[in-house]
Tab-separated table of C-alpha atoms and ligand atoms in Angstrom:
chain	number	residue	atom	x	y	z
G	72	UNK	CA	60.587	110.607	119.695
G	73	UNK	CA	64.003	108.005	119.389
G	74	UNK	CA	65.895	108.098	122.119
G	75	UNK	CA	69.782	109.324	121.154
G	76	UNK	CA	71.745	106.727	119.960
G	77	UNK	CA	75.141	106.834	121.481
G	78	UNK	CA	79.033	107.652	119.417
G	79	UNK	CA	82.124	106.351	120.701
G	80	UNK	CA	85.332	108.095	118.806
G	81	UNK	CA	87.798	105.037	118.627
G	82	UNK	CA	91.550	105.133	117.617
G	83	UNK	CA	92.436	102.332	115.759
G	84	UNK	CA	96.272	102.397	116.149
G	85	UNK	CA	98.437	102.272	112.700
G	86	UNK	CA	97.807	99.058	111.462
G	87	UNK	CA	98.382	96.130	113.220
G	88	UNK	CA	95.406	94.925	113.957
G	89	UNK	CA	96.869	93.342	117.981
G	90	UNK	CA	97.611	96.763	118.446
G	91	UNK	CA	93.953	97.946	119.062
G	92	UNK	CA	92.289	97.362	122.414
G	93	UNK	CA	90.397	95.543	124.652
G	94	UNK	CA	87.431	98.124	124.508
G	95	UNK	CA	88.037	98.846	120.888
G	96	UNK	CA	87.774	94.831	119.802
G	97	UNK	CA	84.173	95.262	121.920
G	98	UNK	CA	82.569	98.069	120.874
G	99	UNK	CA	83.229	96.910	117.114
G	100	UNK	CA	81.702	93.888	117.973
G	101	UNK	CA	77.981	95.863	119.336
G	102	UNK	CA	78.033	98.600	116.975
G	103	UNK	CA	75.342	99.501	114.690
G	104	UNK	CA	78.103	101.605	112.334
G	105	UNK	CA	80.719	102.065	111.934
G	106	UNK	CA	82.357	105.372	110.432
G	107	UNK	CA	86.014	105.121	109.397
G	108	UNK	CA	88.706	106.596	107.968
G	109	UNK	CA	90.902	105.795	105.674
G	110	UNK	CA	93.935	105.728	107.560
G	111	UNK	CA	92.103	101.741	109.255
G	112	UNK	CA	93.216	99.198	108.005
G	113	UNK	CA	91.752	95.967	105.883
G	114	UNK	CA	92.506	93.728	109.468
G	115	UNK	CA	90.878	95.876	111.658
G	116	UNK	CA	87.935	96.173	109.149
G	117	UNK	CA	87.635	92.620	108.799
G	118	UNK	CA	87.065	91.982	113.061
G	119	UNK	CA	83.610	94.127	112.359
G	120	UNK	CA	81.258	91.570	112.242
G	121	UNK	CA	79.104	90.852	109.483
G	122	UNK	CA	75.805	92.690	109.760
G	123	UNK	CA	77.191	95.930	110.870
G	124	UNK	CA	76.947	99.057	108.448
G	125	UNK	CA	80.216	100.391	107.511
G	126	UNK	CA	80.244	103.615	106.212
G	127	UNK	CA	83.677	105.399	104.690
G	128	UNK	CA	84.779	108.639	104.497
G	129	UNK	CA	88.291	108.274	103.573
G	130	UNK	CA	87.593	108.305	99.954
G	131	UNK	CA	84.327	109.422	97.959
G	132	UNK	CA	83.307	107.690	94.972
G	133	UNK	CA	85.503	110.756	93.250
G	134	UNK	CA	89.008	109.250	95.001
G	135	UNK	CA	88.454	112.149	97.278
G	136	UNK	CA	88.100	112.132	101.303
G	137	UNK	CA	84.648	113.283	102.694
G	138	UNK	CA	84.966	117.111	104.237
G	139	UNK	CA	84.954	117.418	107.685
G	140	UNK	CA	81.473	118.891	108.125
G	141	UNK	CA	80.283	116.649	105.978
G	142	UNK	CA	81.665	113.578	108.412
G	143	UNK	CA	80.563	115.390	111.170
G	144	UNK	CA	76.688	115.957	110.167
G	145	UNK	CA	76.672	112.119	109.536
G	146	UNK	CA	77.702	110.982	112.753
G	147	UNK	CA	75.087	113.660	113.765
G	148	UNK	CA	72.417	112.156	111.836
G	149	UNK	CA	73.179	108.619	112.628
G	150	UNK	CA	73.407	109.212	116.769
G	151	UNK	CA	70.384	111.184	116.444
G	152	UNK	CA	68.481	108.207	115.160
G	153	UNK	CA	69.083	106.063	117.826
G	154	UNK	CA	72.123	104.227	117.228
G	155	UNK	CA	75.375	103.218	118.839
G	156	UNK	CA	78.124	104.611	116.101
G	157	UNK	CA	81.268	103.527	116.124
G	158	UNK	CA	83.694	106.501	114.292
G	159	UNK	CA	86.949	104.539	114.257
G	160	UNK	CA	90.087	106.454	113.092
G	161	UNK	CA	93.427	105.498	112.288
G	162	UNK	CA	95.911	105.670	115.543
G	163	UNK	CA	94.649	108.553	118.532
G	164	UNK	CA	91.567	110.195	117.841
G	165	UNK	CA	93.031	112.893	119.969
G	166	UNK	CA	96.133	113.283	117.924
G	167	UNK	CA	96.896	114.764	114.716
G	168	UNK	CA	92.675	113.080	113.931
G	169	UNK	CA	90.257	115.814	113.878
G	170	UNK	CA	88.761	114.068	116.610
G	171	UNK	CA	88.313	117.446	119.099
G	172	UNK	CA	86.363	118.280	116.422
G	173	UNK	CA	83.994	115.971	116.753
G	174	UNK	CA	83.235	115.876	120.165
G	175	UNK	CA	82.827	119.431	119.872
G	176	UNK	CA	80.407	118.837	117.369
G	177	UNK	CA	78.472	116.100	119.266
G	178	UNK	CA	78.619	118.290	122.356
G	179	UNK	CA	76.499	120.892	120.448
G	180	UNK	CA	74.053	118.649	119.149
G	181	UNK	CA	73.588	117.344	123.043
G	182	UNK	CA	74.823	113.350	122.299
G	183	UNK	CA	76.763	111.469	124.767
G	184	UNK	CA	80.041	110.533	123.053
G	185	UNK	CA	82.920	108.616	124.870
G	186	UNK	CA	86.932	108.719	123.275
G	187	UNK	CA	88.436	105.563	123.351
G	188	UNK	CA	92.322	105.930	123.257
G	189	UNK	CA	94.856	104.454	120.199
G	190	UNK	CA	98.066	103.767	119.805
G	191	UNK	CA	99.750	107.250	118.482
G	192	UNK	CA	101.655	106.672	115.094
G	193	UNK	CA	104.596	108.021	116.650
G	194	UNK	CA	104.475	105.181	119.041
G	195	UNK	CA	103.582	102.710	117.338
G	196	UNK	CA	106.006	102.917	114.097
G	197	UNK	CA	109.170	103.893	116.940
G	198	UNK	CA	108.036	100.359	118.592
G	199	UNK	CA	108.189	98.587	115.627
G	200	UNK	CA	111.095	100.640	113.980
G	201	UNK	CA	112.735	99.793	117.196
G	202	UNK	CA	113.505	103.896	117.949
G	203	UNK	CA	112.621	104.613	121.800
G	204	UNK	CA	111.185	108.130	121.018
G	205	UNK	CA	112.986	108.757	125.005
G	206	UNK	CA	116.200	107.509	126.126
G	207	UNK	CA	118.156	108.885	129.137
G	208	UNK	CA	121.283	110.196	128.447
G	209	UNK	CA	120.031	110.711	124.539
G	210	UNK	CA	117.072	113.720	125.191
G	211	UNK	CA	114.732	114.914	127.552
G	212	UNK	CA	111.665	114.946	125.614
G	213	UNK	CA	109.633	114.650	122.574
G	214	UNK	CA	107.512	116.493	120.757
G	215	UNK	CA	104.933	115.555	117.591
G	216	UNK	CA	104.430	117.561	115.038
G	217	UNK	CA	101.825	118.620	112.383
G	218	UNK	CA	104.173	118.616	108.410
G	219	UNK	CA	101.131	119.789	106.329
G	220	UNK	CA	100.205	123.053	106.445
G	221	UNK	CA	96.455	123.796	106.182
G	222	UNK	CA	94.689	124.920	102.265
G	223	UNK	CA	98.235	124.536	101.319
G	224	UNK	CA	99.676	127.367	102.883
G	225	UNK	CA	103.285	127.670	103.361
G	226	UNK	CA	104.256	125.234	106.488
G	227	UNK	CA	105.709	127.931	108.951
G	228	UNK	CA	106.164	126.620	112.207
G	229	UNK	CA	109.058	128.651	115.032
G	230	UNK	CA	111.741	126.637	113.550
G	231	UNK	CA	113.686	127.803	116.239
G	232	UNK	CA	112.242	126.595	118.638
G	233	UNK	CA	111.770	122.903	116.899
G	234	UNK	CA	115.804	122.866	116.306
G	235	UNK	CA	116.394	121.083	120.489
G	236	UNK	CA	118.834	118.823	119.830
G	237	UNK	CA	117.967	117.230	123.662
G	238	UNK	CA	113.775	116.261	121.717
G	239	UNK	CA	113.077	114.227	119.463
G	240	UNK	CA	110.598	115.878	116.786
G	241	UNK	CA	108.372	113.353	115.660
G	242	UNK	CA	106.403	114.861	112.231
G	243	UNK	CA	102.888	113.181	111.257
G	244	UNK	CA	101.502	114.235	107.835
G	245	UNK	CA	105.189	115.419	106.846
G	246	UNK	CA	105.738	113.765	103.707
G	247	UNK	CA	104.978	116.208	100.672
G	248	UNK	CA	107.230	118.470	102.968
G	249	UNK	CA	109.454	116.682	103.955
G	250	UNK	CA	112.869	118.322	102.124
G	251	UNK	CA	111.555	121.892	104.359
G	252	UNK	CA	111.223	120.512	106.743
G	253	UNK	CA	115.237	119.029	107.275
G	254	UNK	CA	116.475	122.140	105.317
G	255	UNK	CA	114.418	125.119	107.499
G	256	UNK	CA	115.315	122.736	110.958
G	257	UNK	CA	118.973	123.065	109.505
G	258	UNK	CA	119.153	126.773	109.230
G	259	UNK	CA	117.424	127.427	112.516
G	260	UNK	CA	120.353	125.254	114.401
G	261	UNK	CA	120.020	121.433	113.975
G	262	UNK	CA	122.622	119.983	113.122
G	263	UNK	CA	123.214	118.252	109.513
G	264	UNK	CA	124.203	115.150	110.741
G	265	UNK	CA	121.343	114.418	113.122
G	266	UNK	CA	120.268	110.610	112.733
G	267	UNK	CA	117.346	111.169	110.818
G	268	UNK	CA	114.370	107.914	110.499
G	269	UNK	CA	111.003	107.933	108.085
G	270	UNK	CA	108.515	105.284	108.535
G	271	UNK	CA	105.991	104.067	106.042
G	272	UNK	CA	103.066	101.813	107.165
G	273	UNK	CA	104.904	101.357	110.595
G	274	UNK	CA	103.328	98.279	112.004
G	275	UNK	CA	101.753	96.507	108.713
G	276	UNK	CA	102.768	93.956	106.809
G	277	UNK	CA	104.105	97.924	104.310
G	278	UNK	CA	105.980	99.034	107.220
G	279	UNK	CA	109.104	100.358	105.140
G	280	UNK	CA	112.213	102.355	106.714
G	281	UNK	CA	114.318	104.877	106.062
G	282	UNK	CA	117.208	106.058	108.029
G	283	UNK	CA	119.639	108.938	106.788
G	284	UNK	CA	121.349	112.043	107.835
G	285	UNK	CA	118.927	114.739	108.865
G	286	UNK	CA	120.662	116.722	105.717
G	287	UNK	CA	119.786	113.294	103.534
G	288	UNK	CA	116.733	112.129	104.784
G	289	UNK	CA	114.649	113.839	102.325
G	290	UNK	CA	116.355	111.882	98.916
G	291	UNK	CA	116.766	109.090	100.422
G	292	UNK	CA	112.927	109.164	100.735
G	293	UNK	CA	112.924	109.683	97.692
G	294	UNK	CA	114.942	107.526	96.310
G	295	UNK	CA	113.082	104.585	98.305
G	296	UNK	CA	109.628	106.171	96.709
G	297	UNK	CA	107.887	106.285	100.262
G	298	UNK	CA	104.243	106.953	99.754
G	299	UNK	CA	101.869	108.067	102.329
G	300	UNK	CA	101.575	107.589	105.334
G	301	UNK	CA	105.087	108.384	106.643
G	302	UNK	CA	106.152	109.554	110.357
G	303	UNK	CA	109.186	110.928	110.600
G	304	UNK	CA	111.581	110.691	113.612
G	305	UNK	CA	114.562	113.316	114.421
G	306	UNK	CA	117.270	112.819	117.309
G	307	UNK	CA	119.919	110.717	118.509
G	308	UNK	CA	117.413	108.079	119.593
G	309	UNK	CA	117.358	106.958	115.931
G	310	UNK	CA	120.511	105.419	115.931
G	311	UNK	CA	119.403	103.142	118.418
G	312	UNK	CA	116.656	101.596	115.840
G	313	UNK	CA	120.176	99.279	114.443
G	314	UNK	CA	120.457	97.438	117.463
G	315	UNK	CA	116.850	97.338	118.942
G	316	UNK	CA	114.864	96.955	115.346
G	317	UNK	CA	113.910	93.040	115.710
G	318	UNK	CA	112.438	92.868	112.361
G	319	UNK	CA	116.177	94.539	110.790
G	320	UNK	CA	117.137	92.039	108.316
G	321	UNK	CA	120.931	92.474	108.393
G	322	UNK	CA	121.248	91.907	104.347
G	323	UNK	CA	119.513	94.286	103.501
G	324	UNK	CA	120.673	97.358	104.671
G	325	UNK	CA	122.108	99.849	101.596
G	326	UNK	CA	122.962	103.418	101.526
G	327	UNK	CA	121.497	103.867	105.605
G	328	UNK	CA	118.022	102.036	104.269
G	329	UNK	CA	116.519	99.112	105.341
G	330	UNK	CA	112.961	97.372	103.925
G	331	UNK	CA	111.724	94.984	106.155
G	332	UNK	CA	108.247	92.636	106.712
G	333	UNK	CA	107.323	92.577	110.343
G	334	UNK	CA	104.061	91.170	110.071
G	335	UNK	CA	106.211	87.847	108.239
G	336	UNK	CA	108.806	88.111	110.548
G	337	UNK	CA	107.225	88.276	113.663
G	338	UNK	CA	104.768	85.358	113.486
G	339	UNK	CA	107.042	83.154	111.708
Q	1421	SAM	C1	95.771	112.542	109.846
Q	1421	SAM	S1	97.357	112.138	110.724
Q	1421	SAM	C2	96.444	110.579	111.890
Q	1421	SAM	C3	96.898	110.539	112.960
Q	1421	SAM	C4	96.410	109.554	113.868
Q	1421	SAM	N1	95.430	110.003	114.171
Q	1421	SAM	C5	97.288	108.664	114.456
Q	1421	SAM	O1	97.290	109.546	116.133
Q	1421	SAM	O2	98.382	108.722	114.276
Q	1421	SAM	C6	97.721	111.273	109.475
Q	1421	SAM	C7	98.743	111.059	109.511
Q	1421	SAM	O3	99.637	109.923	110.759
Q	1421	SAM	C8	100.734	109.638	110.297
Q	1421	SAM	N2	100.504	107.955	110.439
Q	1421	SAM	C9	99.270	107.003	111.073
Q	1421	SAM	N3	99.498	105.603	110.561
Q	1421	SAM	C10	100.969	106.399	110.147
Q	1421	SAM	C11	101.161	104.836	109.940
Q	1421	SAM	N4	101.150	103.233	109.960
Q	1421	SAM	N5	102.734	104.437	109.127
Q	1421	SAM	C12	103.271	105.676	109.124
Q	1421	SAM	N6	103.095	106.797	109.204
Q	1421	SAM	C13	101.632	106.888	109.599
Q	1421	SAM	C14	101.161	109.729	108.903
Q	1421	SAM	O4	102.306	111.183	109.228
Q	1421	SAM	C15	100.402	109.954	108.480
Q	1421	SAM	O5	100.311	111.399	107.114
């Protein structure tokens, strides 16, 4: 009988390979097979040694993501065949990463596993954009929410609970619904002049930040043609970006929009 393998559900962080944990790197170097998502950066995949099998579940030939139950089956069958599997996910596996679902599936099959946290997009994007998610005197907390609705249903959180000027709001997967999110928050009582930021490709060479008021954010993002992945941060802490964004080129600020290349500047 084959001995069961082992699965490491590993967070790869938002893109900069130097944000990978030492543990994640060690596991990648000793894996038999790495099963990875669409948001894992090419720079991180380049750290996987030659000879280690790589399976992408981010896109199938038809350009669609592999359905979650299919991903579960792949991981389970690799582990049951005795492999050391690294299931590599963007950001942190347990924050909007469906890591919990995969862990439950492994548990159900009696497969031993571990979860290795990664830098989540909220932390990576905010740090690289000079936005402390909490700041004494500006807020009392931070809240991570999804801006994506399941099965194309209407996004319907309790907006009145989210419209809290004392709590920074970080929105994952909110690009498609950005206008709705901003409008609903304003209707629910958050000031239209609340500072807001949308960050594309945080911590990667493609990082691009748009800063505007809550009322103007969706238009500014459309003008800048930001594409997924985008993390949105709403709250007074966004104002600190003007002082704390070390990558910010002062000549590139126009209409509240800043565009810059962290990698080239950071490593110059
Ligand atoms: C399915 S969620 C995965 C989140 C991931 N597990 C994490 O902890 O960051 C995907 C969303 O994460 C955010 N995201 C991930 N990487 C990002 C990046 N480098 N820049 C901006 N947003 C990012 C975007 O909101 C994107 O739509």
